[in-house]
Structures are given as structure tokens and as C-alpha cells.
Tab-separated table of C-alpha atoms in Angstrom:
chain	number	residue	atom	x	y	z
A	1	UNK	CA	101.116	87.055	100.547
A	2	UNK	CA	99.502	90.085	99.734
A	3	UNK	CA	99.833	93.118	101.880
A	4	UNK	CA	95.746	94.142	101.320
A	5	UNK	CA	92.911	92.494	98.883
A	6	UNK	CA	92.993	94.716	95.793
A	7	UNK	CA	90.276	95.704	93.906
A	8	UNK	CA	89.558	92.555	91.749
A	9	UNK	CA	87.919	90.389	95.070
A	10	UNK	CA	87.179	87.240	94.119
A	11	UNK	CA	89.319	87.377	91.023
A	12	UNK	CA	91.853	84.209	90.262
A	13	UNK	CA	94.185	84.151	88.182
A	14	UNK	CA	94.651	83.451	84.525
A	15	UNK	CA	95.003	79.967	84.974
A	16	UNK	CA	95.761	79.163	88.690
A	17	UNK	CA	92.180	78.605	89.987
A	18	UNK	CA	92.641	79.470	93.482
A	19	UNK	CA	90.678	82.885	94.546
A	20	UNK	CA	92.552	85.763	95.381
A	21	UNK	CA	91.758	86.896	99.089
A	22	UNK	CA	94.871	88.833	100.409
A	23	UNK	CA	96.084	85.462	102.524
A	24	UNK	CA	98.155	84.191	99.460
A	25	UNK	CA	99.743	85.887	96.195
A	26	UNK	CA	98.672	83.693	93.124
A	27	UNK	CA	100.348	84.140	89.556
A	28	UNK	CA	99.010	85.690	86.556
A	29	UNK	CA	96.940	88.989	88.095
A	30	UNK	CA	98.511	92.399	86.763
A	31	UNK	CA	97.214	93.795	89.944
A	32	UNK	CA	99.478	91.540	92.263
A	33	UNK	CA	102.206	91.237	90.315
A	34	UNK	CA	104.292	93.549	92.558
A	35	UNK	CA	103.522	90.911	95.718
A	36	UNK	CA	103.842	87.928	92.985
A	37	UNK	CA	107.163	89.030	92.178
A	38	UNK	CA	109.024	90.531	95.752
A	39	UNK	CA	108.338	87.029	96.511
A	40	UNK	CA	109.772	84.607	93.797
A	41	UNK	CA	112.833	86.192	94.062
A	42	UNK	CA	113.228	84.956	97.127
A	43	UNK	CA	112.784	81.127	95.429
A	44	UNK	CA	114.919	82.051	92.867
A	45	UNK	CA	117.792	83.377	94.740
A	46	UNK	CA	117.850	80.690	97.543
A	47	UNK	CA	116.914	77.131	94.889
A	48	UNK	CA	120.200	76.813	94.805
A	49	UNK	CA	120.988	75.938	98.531
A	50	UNK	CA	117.805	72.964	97.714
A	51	UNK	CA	119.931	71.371	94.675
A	52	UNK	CA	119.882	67.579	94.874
A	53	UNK	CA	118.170	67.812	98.251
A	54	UNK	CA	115.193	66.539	100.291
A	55	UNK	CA	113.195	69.342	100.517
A	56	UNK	CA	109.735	70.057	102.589
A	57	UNK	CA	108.153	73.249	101.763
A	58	UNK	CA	105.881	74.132	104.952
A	59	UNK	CA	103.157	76.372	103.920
A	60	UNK	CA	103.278	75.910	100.077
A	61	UNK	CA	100.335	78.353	99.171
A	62	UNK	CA	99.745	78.521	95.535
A	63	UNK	CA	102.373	75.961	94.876
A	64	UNK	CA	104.534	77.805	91.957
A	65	UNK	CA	107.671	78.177	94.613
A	66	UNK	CA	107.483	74.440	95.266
A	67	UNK	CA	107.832	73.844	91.877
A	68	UNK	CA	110.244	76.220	91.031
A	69	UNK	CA	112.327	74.287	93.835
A	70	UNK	CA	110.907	71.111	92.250
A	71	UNK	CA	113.447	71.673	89.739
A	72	UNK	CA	116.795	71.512	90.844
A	73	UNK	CA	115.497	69.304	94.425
A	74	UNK	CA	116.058	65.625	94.686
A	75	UNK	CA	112.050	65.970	96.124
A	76	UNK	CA	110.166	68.338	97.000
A	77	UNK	CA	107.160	67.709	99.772
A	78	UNK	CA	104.705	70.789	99.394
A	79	UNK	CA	102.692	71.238	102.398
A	80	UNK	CA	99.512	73.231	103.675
A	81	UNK	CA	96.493	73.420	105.880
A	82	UNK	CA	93.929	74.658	103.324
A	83	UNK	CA	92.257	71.565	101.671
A	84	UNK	CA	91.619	73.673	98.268
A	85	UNK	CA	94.976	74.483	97.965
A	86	UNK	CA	96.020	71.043	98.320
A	87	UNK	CA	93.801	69.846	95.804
A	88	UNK	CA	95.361	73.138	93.422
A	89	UNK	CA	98.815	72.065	93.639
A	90	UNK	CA	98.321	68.410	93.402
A	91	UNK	CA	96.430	69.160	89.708
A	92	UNK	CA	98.635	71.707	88.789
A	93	UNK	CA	102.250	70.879	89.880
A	94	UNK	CA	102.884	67.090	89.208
A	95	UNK	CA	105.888	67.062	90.285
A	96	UNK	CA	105.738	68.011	93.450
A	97	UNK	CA	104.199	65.403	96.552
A	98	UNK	CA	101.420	67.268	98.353
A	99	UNK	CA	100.613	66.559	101.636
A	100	UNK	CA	97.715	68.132	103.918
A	101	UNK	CA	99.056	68.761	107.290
A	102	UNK	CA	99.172	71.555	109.948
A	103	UNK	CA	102.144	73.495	110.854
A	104	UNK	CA	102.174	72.845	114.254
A	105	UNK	CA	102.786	69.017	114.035
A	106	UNK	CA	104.284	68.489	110.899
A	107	UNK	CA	103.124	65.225	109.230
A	108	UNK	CA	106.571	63.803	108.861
A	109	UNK	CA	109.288	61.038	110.697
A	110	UNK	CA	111.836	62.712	112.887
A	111	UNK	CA	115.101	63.682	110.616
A	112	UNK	CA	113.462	63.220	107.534
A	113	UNK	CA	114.752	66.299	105.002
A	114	UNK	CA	117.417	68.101	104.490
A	115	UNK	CA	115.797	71.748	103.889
A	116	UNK	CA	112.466	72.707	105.112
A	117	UNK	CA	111.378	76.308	103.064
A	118	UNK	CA	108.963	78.244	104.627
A	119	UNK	CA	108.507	81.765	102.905
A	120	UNK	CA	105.917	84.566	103.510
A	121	UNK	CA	104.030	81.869	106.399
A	122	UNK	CA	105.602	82.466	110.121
A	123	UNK	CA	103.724	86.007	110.560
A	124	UNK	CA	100.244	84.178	109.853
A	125	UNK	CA	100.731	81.261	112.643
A	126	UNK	CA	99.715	82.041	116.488
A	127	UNK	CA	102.408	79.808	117.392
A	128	UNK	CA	105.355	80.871	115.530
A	129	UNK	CA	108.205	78.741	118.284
A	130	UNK	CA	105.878	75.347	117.894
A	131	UNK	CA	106.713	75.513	114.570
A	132	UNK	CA	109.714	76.163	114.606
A	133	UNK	CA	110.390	73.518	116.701
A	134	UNK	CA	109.012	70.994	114.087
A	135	UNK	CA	111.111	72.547	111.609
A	136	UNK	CA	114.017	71.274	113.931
A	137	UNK	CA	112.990	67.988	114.569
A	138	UNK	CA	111.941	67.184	111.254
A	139	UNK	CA	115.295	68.455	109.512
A	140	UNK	CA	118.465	65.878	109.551
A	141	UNK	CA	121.434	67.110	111.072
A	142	UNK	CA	123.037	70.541	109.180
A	143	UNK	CA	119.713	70.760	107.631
A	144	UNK	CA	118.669	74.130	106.541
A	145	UNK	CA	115.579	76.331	107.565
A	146	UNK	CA	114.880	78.977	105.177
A	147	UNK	CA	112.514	81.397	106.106
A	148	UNK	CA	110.904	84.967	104.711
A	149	UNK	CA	108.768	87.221	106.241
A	150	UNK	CA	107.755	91.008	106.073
A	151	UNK	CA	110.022	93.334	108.032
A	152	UNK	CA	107.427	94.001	111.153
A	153	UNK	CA	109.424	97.789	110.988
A	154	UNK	CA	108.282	98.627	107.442
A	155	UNK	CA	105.550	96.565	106.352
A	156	UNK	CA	103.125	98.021	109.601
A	157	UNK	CA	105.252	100.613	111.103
A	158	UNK	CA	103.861	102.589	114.000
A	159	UNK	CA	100.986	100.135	114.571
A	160	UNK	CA	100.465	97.770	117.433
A	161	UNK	CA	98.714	95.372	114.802
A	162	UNK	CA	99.777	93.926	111.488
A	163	UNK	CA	98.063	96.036	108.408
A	164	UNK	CA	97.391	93.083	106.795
A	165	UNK	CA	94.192	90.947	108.856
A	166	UNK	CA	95.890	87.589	107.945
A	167	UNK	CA	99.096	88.221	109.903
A	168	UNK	CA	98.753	87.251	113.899
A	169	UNK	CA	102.322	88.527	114.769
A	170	UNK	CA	104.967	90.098	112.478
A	171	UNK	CA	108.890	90.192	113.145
A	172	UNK	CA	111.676	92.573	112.931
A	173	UNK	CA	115.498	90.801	111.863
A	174	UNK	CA	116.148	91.019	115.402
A	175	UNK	CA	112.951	88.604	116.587
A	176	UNK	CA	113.104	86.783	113.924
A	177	UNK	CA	116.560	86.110	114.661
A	178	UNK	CA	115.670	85.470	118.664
A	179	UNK	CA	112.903	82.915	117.441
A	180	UNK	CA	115.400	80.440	115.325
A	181	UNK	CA	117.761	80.908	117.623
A	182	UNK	CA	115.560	79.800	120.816
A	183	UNK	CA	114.503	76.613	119.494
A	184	UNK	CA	118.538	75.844	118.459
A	185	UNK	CA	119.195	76.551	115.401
A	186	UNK	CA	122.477	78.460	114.505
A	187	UNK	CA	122.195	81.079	112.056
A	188	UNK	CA	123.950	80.910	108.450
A	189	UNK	CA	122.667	84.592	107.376
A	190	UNK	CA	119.878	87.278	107.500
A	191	UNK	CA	119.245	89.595	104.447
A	192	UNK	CA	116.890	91.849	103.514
A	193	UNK	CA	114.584	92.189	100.132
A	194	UNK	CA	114.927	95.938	98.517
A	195	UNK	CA	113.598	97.687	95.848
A	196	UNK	CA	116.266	98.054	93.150
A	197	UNK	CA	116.889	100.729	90.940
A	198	UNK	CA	114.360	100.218	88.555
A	199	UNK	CA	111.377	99.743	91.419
A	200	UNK	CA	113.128	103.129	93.123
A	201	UNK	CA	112.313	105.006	90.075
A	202	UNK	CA	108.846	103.641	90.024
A	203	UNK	CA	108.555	104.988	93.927
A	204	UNK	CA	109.739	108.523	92.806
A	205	UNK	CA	106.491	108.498	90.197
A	206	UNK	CA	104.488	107.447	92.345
A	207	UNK	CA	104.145	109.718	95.417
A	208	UNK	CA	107.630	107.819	96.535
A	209	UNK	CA	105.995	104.719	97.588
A	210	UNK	CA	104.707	101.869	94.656
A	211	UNK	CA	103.823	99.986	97.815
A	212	UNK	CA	101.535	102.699	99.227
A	213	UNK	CA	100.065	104.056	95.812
A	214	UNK	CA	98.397	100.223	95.856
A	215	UNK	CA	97.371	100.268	98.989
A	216	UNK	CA	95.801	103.251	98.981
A	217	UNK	CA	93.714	102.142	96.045
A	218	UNK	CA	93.004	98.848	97.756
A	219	UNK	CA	91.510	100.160	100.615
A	220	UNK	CA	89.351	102.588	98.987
A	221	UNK	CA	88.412	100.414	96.696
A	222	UNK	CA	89.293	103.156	94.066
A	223	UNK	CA	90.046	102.455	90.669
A	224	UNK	CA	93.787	101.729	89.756
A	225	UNK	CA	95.161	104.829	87.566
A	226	UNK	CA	96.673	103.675	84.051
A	227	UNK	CA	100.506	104.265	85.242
A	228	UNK	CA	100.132	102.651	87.853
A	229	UNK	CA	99.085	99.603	86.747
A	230	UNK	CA	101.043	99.338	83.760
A	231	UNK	CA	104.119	100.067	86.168
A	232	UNK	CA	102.960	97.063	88.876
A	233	UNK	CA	102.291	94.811	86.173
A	234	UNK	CA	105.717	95.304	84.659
A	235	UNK	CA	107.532	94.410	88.187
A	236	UNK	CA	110.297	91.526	87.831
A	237	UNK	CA	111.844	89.492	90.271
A	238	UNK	CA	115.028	91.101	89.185
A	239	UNK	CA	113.680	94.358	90.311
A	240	UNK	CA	114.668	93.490	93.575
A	241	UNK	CA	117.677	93.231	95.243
A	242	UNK	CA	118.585	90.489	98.207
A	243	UNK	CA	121.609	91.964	100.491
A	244	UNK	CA	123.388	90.796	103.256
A	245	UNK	CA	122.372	91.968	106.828
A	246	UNK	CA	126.237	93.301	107.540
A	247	UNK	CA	125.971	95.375	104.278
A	248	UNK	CA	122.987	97.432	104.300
A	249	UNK	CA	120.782	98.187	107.082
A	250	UNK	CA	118.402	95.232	107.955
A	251	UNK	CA	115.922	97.573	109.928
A	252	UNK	CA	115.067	99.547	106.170
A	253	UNK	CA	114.204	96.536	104.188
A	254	UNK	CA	111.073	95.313	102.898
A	255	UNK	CA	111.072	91.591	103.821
A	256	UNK	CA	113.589	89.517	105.410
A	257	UNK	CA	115.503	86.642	104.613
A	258	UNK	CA	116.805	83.924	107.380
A	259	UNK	CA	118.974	80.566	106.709
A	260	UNK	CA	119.373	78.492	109.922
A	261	UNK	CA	121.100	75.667	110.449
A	262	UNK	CA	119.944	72.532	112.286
A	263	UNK	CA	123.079	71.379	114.785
């Protein structure tokens, strides 16, 4: 989701039809492309680990990563709270089966997929190790959790709160670590989402932080400068880069990246 409500409020996008509030990134807005993209790569990099597999994505938002997954999965059950989203994905993604559901009792048999997916979601829920839980039960045995979330250290650092209203509790690798851990799962990897060299020289023009030169704007509800935008809007998901915990420091990056394993 989007780290602050930019300065199109109540814009959607192109085609989507959801509303753009800050509590989910939706495709098609030049203005959250940057958000749009730092999280497909995630999809991207990780459908692979879904091929040919029951998958349940918990917390399916705008619905494009469920399809993505949709593509390479055996099935793909796309889940979420909010009854217009729902509705969104079930017009808009046919091949994925919606479901309306809450996180905190997931609306599925015991051992019933083999992945669940659950990206940019755990910092919004009050209780994160309920969840988690459910993950558990409802995964077969070796089942995988995949999970993202921003990096509590650099996405509000020095703040007792999260920056961004929709978040109830935010995690650094080592909590987020602590949390999969605690309700059993062993853990296949962590990894952490940096810029990459073409996003670092987009820093360096912009007062060495993209990420701040848009919030900044956001919450003055100033207009976006024309460099700026044009650079946001150009973002890819190949901008960013996905590295392993044990080779670059997990504490520095910009989101991060769990697999667990159900035992």
C-alpha cells in the first residue's frame, strides 16, 4: 500500500475502479507508480515458488498480484475483508475465485493450500499472531507462507507510530522473523526490497530520497514538480532489487521479504 494519500484524493485509476485512499496501491496512476511498482516485484520474483500450486492470497487488495499468480498457479483463492474490493476483483480478474472473509478466521477447511501469499497486509491487522496462526492451519504440510511488509526501521524510523494511519503495528526482519517463528513455522529465507541503480540515481536528483520528495508533496498537498513526476511515473519493477538477508544488511532495506515453511 501506499506510504501517504497523494495529491489526486479520490482519484482511481485508469481502468481499475477502486478509489485511491492510501490503504491500497491500485494500477494505472503516474502518481503511485513508485508504490505500484516496489510491490509487483515482489509477485514477480516469488510466482515462481506458486507454479502448479494451490494458492490462497490473504488480503488480495486490488487483485492484479492474484492474477499475476493466477498465471502460473494450479488456483488461485483471492481473499479480502472490503466488500468493494471483492466485487472489483471478481469483475475484473476472472480467473481468479474471490472469496469475502476476514483474516482472523480464514474462510477455509484445515490443510487446504499449498501457499498462502500475503504481501503489504500484516502491518494493517491488530492481530498480526491470529493470523498467522490461520495461515498455519490452513496450509498442508511444507506449505509455504510468503509474506511482505515495510521495514518498521526505514519506512517510520524514529517514531513510536507508523507514518502511514492504515498501519496498526509495523515490523523490523527481526519481529517479523519472531512472529512466523512463534506460531511454528520454520523459516526458508528473509530478503530485503532495494532501490537499484537506476532508482539510486533518481534519489541523488531528488534531495537523495524519491521516497521523501513524494511524501513531502503528499502531505502538503503541494503540487508535484515536472521531474519528479515524470521520474515516479517511469519506476519499473526491475528498478528494484530483492537480496538475500546474509548478503546485504536487512536492517537498510525498504520492505522485507519472508518465506516460511509449514512443518
Amino acid at each position: 500500500m501506499s506510504a501517504f494519500v497523494p495529491d489526486v484524493s479520490g482519484a482511481a485509476s485508469a481502468d481499475a475502479g477502486l478509489t485511491l485512499t492510501g490503504e491500497r496501491t491500485v494500477p494505472g496512476l503516474d502518481v503511485e507508480n513508485y508504490w505500484f511498482r516496489r510491490h509487483e516485484v515482489v509477485y514477480q520474483r516469488l510466482a515462481s515458488r506458486c507454479a502448479d500450486r494451490e494458492v490462497l492470497e490473504a488480503g488480495c487488495g486490488e487483485g492484479y498480484g492474484a492474477d499475476l499468480i493466477a498465471g502460473v498457479a494450479r488456483r488461485v483463492i483471492a481473499l479480502d475483508y472490503d466488500e468493494a474490493t471483492v466485487a472489483h476483483v471478481r469483475a475484473r480478474y476472472p480467473r481468479v475465485q474471490v472469496v469475502h472473509g476476514n483474516l482472523f478466521s480464514l474462510p477455509l477447511p484445515d490443510a487446504s493450500v499449498d501457499v498462502v501469499v500475503n504481501f503489504q497486509v500484516i502491518e494493517h491487522l491488530w492481530d498480526q499472531p491470529q493470523f498467522v496462526r490461520e495461515c498455519a492451519r490452513v496450509l498442508r504440510p511444507a506449505g509455504l507462507l510468503m509474506m511482505s511488509t515495510p521495514n518498521r526501521i526505514t519506512f517510520s524510523p524514529g517514531r513510536d507510530t507508523p507514518i502511514n494511519p492504515f498501519h496498526t503495528r509495523e515490523l523490523n526482519a527481526d519481529e517479523l522473523t519472531q512472529l512466523l517463528v512463534g506460531a511454528g513455522f520454520t523459516m526458508d529465507g528473509i530478503y530485503g526490497v532495494f532501490h537499484g541503480p537506476r532508482l539510486t540515481e533518481m534519489d541523488a536528483r531528488h534531495g537523495g530520497s524519491i521516497i521523501d520528495a513524494q511524501v513531502a508533496r503528499a502531505m502538503a498537498d503541494a503540487p508535484w514538480p515536472a521531474e519528479l513526476l515524470a521520474d515516479v511515473a517511469a519506476v519499473t519493477a526491475a528498478d528494484f532489487d530483492i537480496i538475500d538477508a546474509q548478503k546485504r544488511d536487512i536492517d537498510s532495506s525498504l520492505d522485507l521479504v519472508a518465506i516460511a515453511v509449514r512443518p
